[in-house]
Structures are given as C-alpha cells and as structure tokens.
Coordinates of C-alpha atoms and ligand atoms in Angstrom, one line a residue:
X11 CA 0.0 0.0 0.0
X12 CA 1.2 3.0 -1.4
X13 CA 1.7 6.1 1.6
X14 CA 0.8 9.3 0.3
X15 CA 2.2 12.0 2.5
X16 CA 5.9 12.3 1.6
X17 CA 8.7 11.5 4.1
X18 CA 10.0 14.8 4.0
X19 CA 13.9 15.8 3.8
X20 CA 15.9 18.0 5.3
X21 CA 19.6 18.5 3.6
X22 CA 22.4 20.0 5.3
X23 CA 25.2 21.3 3.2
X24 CA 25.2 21.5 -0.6
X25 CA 28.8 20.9 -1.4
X26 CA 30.3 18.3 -3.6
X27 CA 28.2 15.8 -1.8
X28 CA 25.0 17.5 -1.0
X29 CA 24.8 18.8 -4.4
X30 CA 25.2 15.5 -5.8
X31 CA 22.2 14.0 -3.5
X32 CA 19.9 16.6 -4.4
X33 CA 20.7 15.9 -7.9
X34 CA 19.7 11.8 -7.1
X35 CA 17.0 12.8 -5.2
X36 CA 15.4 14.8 -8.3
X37 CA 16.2 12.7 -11.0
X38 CA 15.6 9.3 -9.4
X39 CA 12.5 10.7 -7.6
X40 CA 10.0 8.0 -9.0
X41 CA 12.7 5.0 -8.2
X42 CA 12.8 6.3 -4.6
X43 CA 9.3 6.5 -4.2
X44 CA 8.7 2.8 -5.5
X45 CA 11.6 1.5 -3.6
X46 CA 10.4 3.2 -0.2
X47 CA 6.7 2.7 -0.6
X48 CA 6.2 6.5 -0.2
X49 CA 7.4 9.9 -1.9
X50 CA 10.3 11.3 -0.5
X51 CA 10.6 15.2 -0.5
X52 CA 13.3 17.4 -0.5
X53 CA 11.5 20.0 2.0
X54 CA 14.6 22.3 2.7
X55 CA 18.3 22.9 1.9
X56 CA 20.6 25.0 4.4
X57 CA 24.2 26.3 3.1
X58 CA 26.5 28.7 4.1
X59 CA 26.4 30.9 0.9
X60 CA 22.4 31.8 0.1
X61 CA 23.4 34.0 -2.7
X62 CA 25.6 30.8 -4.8
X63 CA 24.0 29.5 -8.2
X64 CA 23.1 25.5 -7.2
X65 CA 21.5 23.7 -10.4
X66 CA 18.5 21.8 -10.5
X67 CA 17.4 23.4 -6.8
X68 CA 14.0 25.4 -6.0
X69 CA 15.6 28.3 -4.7
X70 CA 13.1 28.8 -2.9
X71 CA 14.1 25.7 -0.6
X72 CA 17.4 27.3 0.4
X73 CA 18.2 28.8 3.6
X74 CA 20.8 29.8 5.6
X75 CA 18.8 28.9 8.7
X76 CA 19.4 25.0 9.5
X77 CA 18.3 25.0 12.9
X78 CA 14.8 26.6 12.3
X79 CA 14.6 24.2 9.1
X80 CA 15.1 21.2 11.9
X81 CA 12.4 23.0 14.1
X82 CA 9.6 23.7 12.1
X83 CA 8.0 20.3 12.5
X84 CA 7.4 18.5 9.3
X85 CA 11.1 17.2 8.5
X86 CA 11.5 13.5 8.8
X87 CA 15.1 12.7 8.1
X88 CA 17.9 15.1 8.0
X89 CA 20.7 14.1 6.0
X90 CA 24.2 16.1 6.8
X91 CA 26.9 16.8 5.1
X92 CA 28.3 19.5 6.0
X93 CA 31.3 17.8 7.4
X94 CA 33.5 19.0 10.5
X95 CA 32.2 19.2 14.3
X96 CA 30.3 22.2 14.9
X97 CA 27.3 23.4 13.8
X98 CA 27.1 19.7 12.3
X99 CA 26.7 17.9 15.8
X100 CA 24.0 20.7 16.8
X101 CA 22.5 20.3 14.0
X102 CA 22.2 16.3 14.6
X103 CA 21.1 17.3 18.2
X104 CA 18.6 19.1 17.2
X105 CA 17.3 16.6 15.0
X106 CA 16.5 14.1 17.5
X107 CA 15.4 16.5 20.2
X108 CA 13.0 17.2 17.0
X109 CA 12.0 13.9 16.5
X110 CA 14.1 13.6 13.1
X111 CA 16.5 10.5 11.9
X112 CA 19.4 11.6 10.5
X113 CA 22.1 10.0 7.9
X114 CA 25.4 11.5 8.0
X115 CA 28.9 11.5 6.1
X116 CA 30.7 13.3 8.8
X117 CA 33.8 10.6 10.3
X118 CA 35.0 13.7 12.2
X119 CA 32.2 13.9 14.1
X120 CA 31.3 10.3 14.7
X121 CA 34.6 9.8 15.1
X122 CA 34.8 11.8 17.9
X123 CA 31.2 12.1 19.5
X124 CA 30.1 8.8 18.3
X125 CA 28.8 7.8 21.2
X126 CA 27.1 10.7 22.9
X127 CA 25.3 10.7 19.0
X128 CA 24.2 6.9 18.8
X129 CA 22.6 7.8 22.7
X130 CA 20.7 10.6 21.5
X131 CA 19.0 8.7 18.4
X132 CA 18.8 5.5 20.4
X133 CA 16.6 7.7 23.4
X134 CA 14.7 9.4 21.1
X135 CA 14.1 6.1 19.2
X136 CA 15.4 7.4 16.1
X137 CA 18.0 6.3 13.3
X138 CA 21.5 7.4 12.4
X139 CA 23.0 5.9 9.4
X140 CA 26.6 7.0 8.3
X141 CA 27.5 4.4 5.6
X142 CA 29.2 7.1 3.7
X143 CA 31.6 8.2 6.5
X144 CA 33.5 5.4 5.3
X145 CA 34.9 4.4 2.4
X146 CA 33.1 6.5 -0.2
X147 CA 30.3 4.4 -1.8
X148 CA 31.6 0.9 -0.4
X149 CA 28.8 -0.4 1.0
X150 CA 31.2 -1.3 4.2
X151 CA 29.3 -0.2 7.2
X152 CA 26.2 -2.0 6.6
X153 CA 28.1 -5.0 5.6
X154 CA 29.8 -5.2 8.6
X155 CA 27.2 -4.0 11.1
X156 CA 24.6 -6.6 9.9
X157 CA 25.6 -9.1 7.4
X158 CA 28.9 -9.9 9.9
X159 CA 27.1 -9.4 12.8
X160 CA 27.3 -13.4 13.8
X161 CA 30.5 -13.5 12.7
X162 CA 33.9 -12.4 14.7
X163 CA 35.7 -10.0 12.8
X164 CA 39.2 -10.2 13.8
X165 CA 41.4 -7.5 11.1
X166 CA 40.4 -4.7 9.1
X167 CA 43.3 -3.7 6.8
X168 CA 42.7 -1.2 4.1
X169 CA 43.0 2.2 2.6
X170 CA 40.3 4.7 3.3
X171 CA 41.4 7.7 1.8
X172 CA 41.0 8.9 -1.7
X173 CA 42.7 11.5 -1.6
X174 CA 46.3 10.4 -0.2
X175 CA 45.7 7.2 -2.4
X176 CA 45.3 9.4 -5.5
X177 CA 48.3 11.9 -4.3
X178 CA 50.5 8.2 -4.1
X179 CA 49.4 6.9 -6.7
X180 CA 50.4 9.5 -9.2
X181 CA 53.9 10.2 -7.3
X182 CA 54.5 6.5 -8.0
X183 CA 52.9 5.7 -11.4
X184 CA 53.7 9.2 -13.0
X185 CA 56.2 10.4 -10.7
X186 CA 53.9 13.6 -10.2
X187 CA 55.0 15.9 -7.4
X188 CA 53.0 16.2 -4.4
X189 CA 51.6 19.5 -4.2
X190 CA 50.5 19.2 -8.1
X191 CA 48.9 15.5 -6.9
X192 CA 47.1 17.3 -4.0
X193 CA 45.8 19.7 -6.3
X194 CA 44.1 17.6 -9.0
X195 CA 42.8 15.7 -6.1
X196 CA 41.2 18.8 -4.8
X197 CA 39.9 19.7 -7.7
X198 CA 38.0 16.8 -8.2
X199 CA 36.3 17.2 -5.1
X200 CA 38.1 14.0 -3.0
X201 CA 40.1 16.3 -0.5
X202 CA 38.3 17.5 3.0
X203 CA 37.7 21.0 3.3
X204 CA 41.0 21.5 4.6
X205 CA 43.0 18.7 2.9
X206 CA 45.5 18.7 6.1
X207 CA 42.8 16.3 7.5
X208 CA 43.9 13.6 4.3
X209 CA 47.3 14.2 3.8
X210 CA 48.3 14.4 7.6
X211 CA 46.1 10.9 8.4
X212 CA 43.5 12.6 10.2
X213 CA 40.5 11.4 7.9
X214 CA 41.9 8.0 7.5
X215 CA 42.0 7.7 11.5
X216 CA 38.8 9.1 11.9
X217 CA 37.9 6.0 9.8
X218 CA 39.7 3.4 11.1
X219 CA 37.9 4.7 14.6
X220 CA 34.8 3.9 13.3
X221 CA 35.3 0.8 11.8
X222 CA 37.0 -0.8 14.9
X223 CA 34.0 0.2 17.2
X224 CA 32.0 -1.4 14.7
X225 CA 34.7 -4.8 13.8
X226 CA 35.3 -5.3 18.0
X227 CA 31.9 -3.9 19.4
X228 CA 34.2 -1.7 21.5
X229 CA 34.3 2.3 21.5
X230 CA 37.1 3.8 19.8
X231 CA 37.6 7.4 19.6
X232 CA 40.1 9.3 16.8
X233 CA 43.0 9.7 19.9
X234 CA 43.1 5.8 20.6
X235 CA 44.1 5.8 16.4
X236 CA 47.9 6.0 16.1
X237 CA 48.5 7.9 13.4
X238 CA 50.7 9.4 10.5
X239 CA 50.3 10.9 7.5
X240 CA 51.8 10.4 4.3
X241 CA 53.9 13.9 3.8
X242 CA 56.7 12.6 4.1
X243 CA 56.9 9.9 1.5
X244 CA 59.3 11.2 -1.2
X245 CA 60.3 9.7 -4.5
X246 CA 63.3 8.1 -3.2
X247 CA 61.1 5.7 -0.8
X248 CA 58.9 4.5 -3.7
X249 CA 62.3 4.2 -5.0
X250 CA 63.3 2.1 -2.5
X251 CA 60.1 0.3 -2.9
X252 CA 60.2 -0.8 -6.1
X253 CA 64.1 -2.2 -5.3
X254 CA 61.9 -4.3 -3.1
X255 CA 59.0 -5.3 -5.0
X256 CA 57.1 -2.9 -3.3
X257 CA 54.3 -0.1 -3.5
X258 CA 53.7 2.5 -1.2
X259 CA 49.7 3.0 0.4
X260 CA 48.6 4.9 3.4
X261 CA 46.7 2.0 5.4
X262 CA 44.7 1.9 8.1
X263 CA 45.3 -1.4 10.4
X264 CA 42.5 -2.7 12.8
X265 CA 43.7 -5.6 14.8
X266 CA 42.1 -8.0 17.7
X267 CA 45.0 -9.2 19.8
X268 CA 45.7 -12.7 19.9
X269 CA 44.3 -13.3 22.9
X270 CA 41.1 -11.4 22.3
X271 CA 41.4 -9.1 25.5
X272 CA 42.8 -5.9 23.7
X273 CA 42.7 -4.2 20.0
X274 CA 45.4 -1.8 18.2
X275 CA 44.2 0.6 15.8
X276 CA 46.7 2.4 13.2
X277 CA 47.0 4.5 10.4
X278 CA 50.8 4.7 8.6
X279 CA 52.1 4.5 5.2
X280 CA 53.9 1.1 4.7
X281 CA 55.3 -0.7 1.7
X282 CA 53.3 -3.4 0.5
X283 CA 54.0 -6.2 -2.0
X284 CA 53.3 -5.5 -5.8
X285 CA 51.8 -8.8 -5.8
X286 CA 49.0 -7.8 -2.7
X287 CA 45.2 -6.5 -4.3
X288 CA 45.9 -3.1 -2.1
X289 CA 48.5 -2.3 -4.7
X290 CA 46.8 -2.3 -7.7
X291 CA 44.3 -0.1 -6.0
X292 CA 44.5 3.4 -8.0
X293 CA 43.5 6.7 -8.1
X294 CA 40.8 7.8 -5.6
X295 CA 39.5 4.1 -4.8
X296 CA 39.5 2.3 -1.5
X297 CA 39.6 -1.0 -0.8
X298 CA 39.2 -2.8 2.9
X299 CA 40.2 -6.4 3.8
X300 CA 37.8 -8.0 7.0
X301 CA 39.0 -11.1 8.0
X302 CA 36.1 -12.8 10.5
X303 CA 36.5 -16.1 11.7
X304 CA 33.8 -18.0 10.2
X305 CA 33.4 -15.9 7.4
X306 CA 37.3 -16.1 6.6
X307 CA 38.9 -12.7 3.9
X308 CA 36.4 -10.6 2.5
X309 CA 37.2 -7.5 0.2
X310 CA 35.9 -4.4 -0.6
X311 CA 36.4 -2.3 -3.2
X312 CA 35.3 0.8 -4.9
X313 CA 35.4 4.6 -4.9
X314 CA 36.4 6.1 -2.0
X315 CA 35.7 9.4 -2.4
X316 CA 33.9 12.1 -4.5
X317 CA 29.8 13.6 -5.0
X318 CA 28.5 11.4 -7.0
X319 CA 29.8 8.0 -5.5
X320 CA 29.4 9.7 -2.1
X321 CA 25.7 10.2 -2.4
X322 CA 25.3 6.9 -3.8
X323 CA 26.2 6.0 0.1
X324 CA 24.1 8.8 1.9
X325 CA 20.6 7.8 -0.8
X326 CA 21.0 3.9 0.3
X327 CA 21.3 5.2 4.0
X328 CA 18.6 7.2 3.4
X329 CA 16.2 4.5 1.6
X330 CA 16.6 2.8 4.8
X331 CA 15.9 4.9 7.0
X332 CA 12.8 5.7 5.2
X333 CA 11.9 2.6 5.4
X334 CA 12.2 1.9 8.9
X335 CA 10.1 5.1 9.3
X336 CA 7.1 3.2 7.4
X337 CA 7.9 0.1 9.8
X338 CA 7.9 2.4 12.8
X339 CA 11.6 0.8 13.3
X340 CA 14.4 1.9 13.9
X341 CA 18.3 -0.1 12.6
X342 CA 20.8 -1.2 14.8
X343 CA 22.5 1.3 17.0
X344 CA 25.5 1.1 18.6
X345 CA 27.7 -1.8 20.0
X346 CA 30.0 -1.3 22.2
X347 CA 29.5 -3.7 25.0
X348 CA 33.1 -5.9 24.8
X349 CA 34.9 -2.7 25.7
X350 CA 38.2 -4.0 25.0
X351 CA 41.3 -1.6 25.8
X352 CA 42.9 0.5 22.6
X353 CA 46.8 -1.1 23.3
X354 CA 49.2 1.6 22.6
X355 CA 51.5 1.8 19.3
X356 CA 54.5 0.1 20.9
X357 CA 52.6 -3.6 20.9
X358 CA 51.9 -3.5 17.6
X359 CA 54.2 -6.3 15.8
X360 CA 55.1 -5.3 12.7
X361 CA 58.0 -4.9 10.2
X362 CA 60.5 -2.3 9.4
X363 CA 62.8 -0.9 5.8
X364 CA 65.1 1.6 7.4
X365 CA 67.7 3.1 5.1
X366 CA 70.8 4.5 6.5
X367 CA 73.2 6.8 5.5
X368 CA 76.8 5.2 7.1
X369 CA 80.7 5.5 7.1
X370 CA 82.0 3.7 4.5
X371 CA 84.6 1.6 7.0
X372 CA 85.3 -1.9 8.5
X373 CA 83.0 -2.5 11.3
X374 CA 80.2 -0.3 10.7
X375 CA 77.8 -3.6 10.0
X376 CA 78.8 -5.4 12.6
X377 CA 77.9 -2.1 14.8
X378 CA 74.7 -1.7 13.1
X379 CA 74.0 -5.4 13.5
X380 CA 75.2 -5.3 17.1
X381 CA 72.3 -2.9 17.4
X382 CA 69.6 -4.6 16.0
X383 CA 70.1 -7.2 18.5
X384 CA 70.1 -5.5 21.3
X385 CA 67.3 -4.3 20.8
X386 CA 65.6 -7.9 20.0
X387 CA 65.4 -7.0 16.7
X388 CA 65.9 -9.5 13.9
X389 CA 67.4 -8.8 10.9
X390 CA 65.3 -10.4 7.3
X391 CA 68.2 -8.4 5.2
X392 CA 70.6 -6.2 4.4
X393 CA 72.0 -4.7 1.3
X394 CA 74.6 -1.8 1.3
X395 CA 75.6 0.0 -2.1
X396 CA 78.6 2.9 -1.6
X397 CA 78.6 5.9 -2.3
X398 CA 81.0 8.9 -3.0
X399 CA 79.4 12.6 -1.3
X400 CA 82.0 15.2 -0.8
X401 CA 83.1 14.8 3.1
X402 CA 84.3 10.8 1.9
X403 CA 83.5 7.6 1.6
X404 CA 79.7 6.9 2.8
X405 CA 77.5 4.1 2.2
X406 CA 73.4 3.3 1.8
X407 CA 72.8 0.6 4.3
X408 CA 69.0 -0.7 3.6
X409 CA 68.1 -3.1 6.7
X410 CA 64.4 -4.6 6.4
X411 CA 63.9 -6.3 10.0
X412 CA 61.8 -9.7 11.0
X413 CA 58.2 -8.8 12.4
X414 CA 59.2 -7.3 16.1
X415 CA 56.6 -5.4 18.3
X416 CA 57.0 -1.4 17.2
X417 CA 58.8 -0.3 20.4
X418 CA 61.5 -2.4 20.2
X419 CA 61.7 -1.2 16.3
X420 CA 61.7 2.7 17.0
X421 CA 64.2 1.9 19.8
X422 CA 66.4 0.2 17.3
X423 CA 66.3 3.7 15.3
X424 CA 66.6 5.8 18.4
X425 CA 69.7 4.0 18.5
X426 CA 71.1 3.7 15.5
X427 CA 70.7 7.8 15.0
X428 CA 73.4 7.9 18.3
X429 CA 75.7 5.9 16.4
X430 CA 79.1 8.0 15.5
X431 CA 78.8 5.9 12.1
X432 CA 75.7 6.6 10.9
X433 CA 75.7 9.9 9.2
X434 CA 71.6 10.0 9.1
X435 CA 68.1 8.0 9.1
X436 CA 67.7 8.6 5.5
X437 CA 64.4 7.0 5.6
X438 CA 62.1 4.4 7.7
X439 CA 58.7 2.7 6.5
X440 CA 56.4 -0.5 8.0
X441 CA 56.4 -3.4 6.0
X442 CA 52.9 -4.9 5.4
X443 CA 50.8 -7.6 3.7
X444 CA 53.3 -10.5 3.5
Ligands
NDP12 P1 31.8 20.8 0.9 O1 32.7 21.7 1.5 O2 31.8 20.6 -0.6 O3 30.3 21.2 1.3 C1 29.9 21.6 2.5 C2 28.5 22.2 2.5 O4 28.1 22.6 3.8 C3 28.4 23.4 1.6 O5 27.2 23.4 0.8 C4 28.4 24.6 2.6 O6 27.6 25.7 2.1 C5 27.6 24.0 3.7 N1 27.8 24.6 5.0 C6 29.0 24.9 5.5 N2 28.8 25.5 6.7 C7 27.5 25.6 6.9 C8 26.6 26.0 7.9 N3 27.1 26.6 9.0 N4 25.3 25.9 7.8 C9 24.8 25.3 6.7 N5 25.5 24.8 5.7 C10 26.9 25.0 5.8 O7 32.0 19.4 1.6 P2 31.7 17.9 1.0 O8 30.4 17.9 0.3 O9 32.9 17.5 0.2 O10 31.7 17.0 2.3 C11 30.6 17.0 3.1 C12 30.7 15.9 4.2 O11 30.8 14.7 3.5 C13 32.0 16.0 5.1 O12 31.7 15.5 6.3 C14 32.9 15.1 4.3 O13 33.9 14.6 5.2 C15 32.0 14.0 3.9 N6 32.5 13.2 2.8 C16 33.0 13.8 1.7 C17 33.4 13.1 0.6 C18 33.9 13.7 -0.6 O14 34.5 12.9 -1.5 N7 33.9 15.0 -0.8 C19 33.4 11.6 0.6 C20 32.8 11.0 1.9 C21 32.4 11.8 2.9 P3 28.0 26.6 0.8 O15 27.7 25.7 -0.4 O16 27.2 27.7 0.9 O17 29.5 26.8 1.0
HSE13 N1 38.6 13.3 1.8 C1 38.0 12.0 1.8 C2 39.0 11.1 1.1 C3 36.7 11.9 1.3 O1 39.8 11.6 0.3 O2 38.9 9.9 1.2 C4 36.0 10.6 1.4 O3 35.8 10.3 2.7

C-alpha cells in the first residue's frame, strides 16, 4: 500500500556531496518512491552561501537557517553533510530532540562524538546511518554491522582515503609531485575542506575509529588511532620500494590481539608487496580487507571518495531509513558492549625498511648489527651499495627487520641515529601484507 504523505527531507550542506544528492533525489525521484513505498521530498536545503547558483534546486528551498529548518515540524530525516564538528553535531542534536533520523557522512564527528550521537538517536528512538563516512560508496558499514554481525571480525586492513591514495598513486605511477597531486585531487572534489585532514592521516583515522568500534563492538575514539600521514613519503622511498617489489599506500590497520582481550588501531604509510590486491588499487579508490573467523577474507572495493559515488552511500542510508520510518523501526545502534582496551603503538608487531646513510669503513655492519640485536630485533636483510658525497666515503645501508613489536623497532632507530657511524636515518617505512 502505497503512503501518500511524503517523508520529508531535510539537507544540510550542498557541497560536492550535497549537491550531488539533491541531484539523485530529483532525477531518481519515482525509483525512490517505489523503492520506499512512499514519496520522499526534498523539504529544505541549508548552506552557508544563500546568494551561490546551485543547479537543479528550488531556490526557494534554500536557507541559511538550518536549525529553524530542523524545528519547524514536518522534517523527517535530516541528511548532513556539511562535514566538521560544529554546527554539524548541533544540527544532529537538534534533530532528534526534533523527532528527526538523521544520515550522515561526517567521520569527524562520529569519530569523535560517536557515542554521545548513537545515545541521543537511540533515546529518542530514532536512526543514524553513516555508511558514507566510510569508504566513499563501499557499501562497508552496513556489511559489517549486519551481514557480519554473527560472525567475529578479527582484522580490518585497508585504505580509506582517496585523496592520499590518489596523491601516491600518481607520485609512484607518473612520478607527479606532491603538491600538483594534492591539487588535482582537490579539484576533483576527493580532499576535505581542509585537505591537512587527508594528507596528515587525520580522515583516515577518523575511519579506522569507526570501523573498529564497529569490527570489536568496543568504543574507539580518533585519539586511541595511532597515526601518521603520508607527507613525508618522497620519490626516493617509492624508490626504494620498487628495489623491493614494493608499493607505497597509506593504510589503516585494525587488529584484535591474539588473545582477544585488547585491539590496536593504526594508520601509517607502509610498503606493501606489488603482488598484494591493495597495490593495484588506484587513483581515488579504496579497498578494505575483513578477516572474520567464520566468514574467513572478505574484500571491498570501490570509490572512495567524490559527490557522485558519495551520495550513492548517503541515498542507500537514506532509503533505509525511510523505510524503517514506514515500519515504525528503527536499525541497529551502537555496539560497544566488549569494551576492550585500545593497546598503545609500541605492541603492535610489525616490520620495518630503514635506510641508512653510514661511514663507508670496516665495522660499521657489525655495529649496526650489534644494534639490531640489542634491541631484540631480527634482521630479514641487508644490502649496502657505496657511495661517494664530498666529506668521503659513505654508504646506503638498507636493513628490512623480522616482524618485532614497534617499540623495540623505534628503539632500534633511536639508536642507530646515536651511532658515530651513521651519518643519518635517511628514511624508515612499515612493511605490510606478507
Ligand atoms: P563541501 O565543503 O563541498 O560542502 C559543505 C557544504 O556545507 C556546503 O554546501 C556549505 O555551504 C555547507 N555549509 C558549511 N557551513 C554551513 C553552515 N554553518 N550551515 C549550513 N551549511 C553549511 O563538503 P563535501 O560535500 O565534500 O563534504 C561534506 C561531508 O561529506 C563532510 O563530512 C565530508 O567529510 C564528507 N564526505 C565527503 C566526501 C567527498 O568525497 N567530498 C566523501 C565522503 C564523505 P556553501 O555551499 O554555501 O558553501
Ligand atoms: N577526503 C576523503 C577522502 C573523502 O579523500 O577519502 C572521502 O571520505
């Protein structure tokens, strides 16, 4: 039976997203309606800039006034993407205290006030969907917070960004610089309003946050995320890469410890085997690795970022929700109940390529060696290649280490850099997906 009053739609933020959504909403308007079993209505639009030409929109829907768009009582879902913390997680407030579900893209936000957000909707008895916070259009939140639900998930291993994976993909493929790589990626709408939040890891971790509360049923917020960005890759460690039979990706690493009472959560650029599926991933696409115990390696793979593919995330969220409006139901909300610690950086076992500049004399590997074990660290290999600069002889000592927990790696470098002959760290990188 066909519902004849529309479920009425409030939009916040008309950007590269919102824009894009709109557009959706117009064109596949009869789709929508069939799909839901009632009309869905774009009832209001708020933005920052009134005055600013938006094709295909009523003007006469825009405002500059979100909150009293929220409160004037006929809105049924709010769908936010203006992106950032505040006014969005007012806005969001005021939606449930308004008796609105609301679908979101925002990973800063949930990110960071994840929980106090899920508690509002689930007291008010109302939805919040965010399958768009993560991973562009992968459907990857759903997937994991239903269809894994009896499962155990035990890794998440993937790259989340579209923007730093387009920026390394064309310094490796094209040997583009950075800056000019950010650009085009800006350009094409991937990059965060202020792309710091890509390059620096910031997005990427907001990410991994969410998809570890959701893979461990624990709470993780964006501080529990260790976390680097990928500014200081340069050409001569995808250099060193290749030598190796490597790529470089920004990843993020989700991981139950063994024995099930703690998780570690990461973000990092680390080489990773031309032969692994993350390598050939290019341009702006994501792709995500879930390994669950019953369920074994999944993958997921797809755009990661941009409008259109964006609001192909935020219209299936908000088909849902519509949906469980007509049910009077509401989706799953939050699950946090294992709370299981965030272990810090240090316990993380993984695998280091350190390249050193060195004296060019008897001895020098045997003290670099000598180091290595000290620190518990075992060596994989080693391969020097001399050099001539203008103060002497030096040498390029490249050193890839066993799997050894991360402290006893970074102690090894804190080391090494005290050594009389080592001239300089000329470069160090995790080693991943072997
Ligand atoms: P944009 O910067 O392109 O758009 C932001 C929109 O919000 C603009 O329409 C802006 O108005 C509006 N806005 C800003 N401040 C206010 C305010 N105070 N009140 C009302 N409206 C306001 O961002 P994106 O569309 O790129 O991103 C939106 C969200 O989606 C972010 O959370 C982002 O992280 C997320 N996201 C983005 C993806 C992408 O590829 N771009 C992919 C996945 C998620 P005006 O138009 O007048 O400036
Ligand atoms: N800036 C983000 C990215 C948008 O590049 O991945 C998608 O979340």
């Amino acid at each position: 039976m066909m519902r004849t009053r529309p479920l009425k739609v409030a939009l916040l933020g008309c950007g590269v997203v919102g824009s894009e959504v709109a557009r959706i909403m117009t064109t596949h308007a009869d789709d929508l309606t069939a799909r839901i079993g009632a009309p869905v209505e774009l009832a209001g639009v708020a933005v920052r800039r009134p005055s600013k030409v938006r094709e295909g929109i009523d003007p006469a829907l825009i405002t500059t006034d979100a909150t009293a768009l929220l409160k004037r009582g006929d809105i049924d879902i709010a769908i936010e993407v203006i992106g950032g913390i505040e006014p969005a997680r007012t806005l969001i407030t005021t939606a449930f205290e308004n008796g609105i579900s609301v679908v979101s893209a925002n990973k800063a936000l949930l990110a960071q006030d994840g929980a106090a957000l899920h508690a509002a909707a689930g007291a008010a008895g109302l939805d919040l969907y965010y399958e768009a916070a993560v991973a562009g259009a992968i459907p990857l939140v759903r997937p994991m917070r239903e269809s894994l639900a009896g499962d155990k998930i035990n890794r998440v291993m993937g790259i989340v960004n579209g923007t730093t994976n387009f920026i390394l993909d064309k310094m490796d493929s094209t040997g583009a610089g950075y800056q000019e790589a950010l650009d085009e990626a800006t350009a094409l709408g991937y990059a965060e309003a202020d792309p710091t939040a890509d390059v620096e890891g910031y997005d990427a971790a907001a990410k991994a946050a969410i998809l570890a509360g959701i893979a461990f049923h624990t709470r993780v917020r964006l501080d529990d995320v260790y976390r680097e960005g990928m500014t200081e890759v340069s050409a001569a460690d995808f250099a060193s890469a290749k030598r190796m039979g490597c790529t470089i990706k920004l990843l993020a690493i989700l991981e139950r410890a063994a024995d099930g009472e703690s998780v570690t959560a990461r973000v990092h650029p680390a080489m990773i085997p031309l032969t692994h599926p993350l390598a050939s991933v290019r341009e702006a696409y994501n792709a995500v690795f879930v390994e669950a115990e019953a369920a074994g390696r999944l993958m997921f793979y797809g755009p990661g970022a941009g409008g259109s593919p964006t609001a192909s995330a935020v219209l299936g969220d908000l088909v849902a929700v519509c949906r469980n409006k007509l049910a009077q139901a509401t989706g799953p909300g939050e699950s946090a109940y294992t709370q299981l610690p965030v272990s810090p950086m240090g316990d993380v076992v993984t695998r280091y390529h350190i390249s050193l500049d060195v004296a060019d004399k008897p001895g020098v590997l045997a003290q670099v060696a000598t180091t290595f074990a000290e620190h518990g660290v075992s060596i994989d290999t080693v391969r020097q290649q001399g050099r001539q600069d203008g103060s002497g002889n030096e040498a390029s000592l490249v050193v890839v280490t066993h799997r050894a927990p991360d402290a006893a790696l970074s102690g090894t470098v804190e080391a090494l850099r005290k050594l009389d002959t080592v001239r300089g760290v000329a470069s160090i990188m995790r080693v991943e997906g072997e």
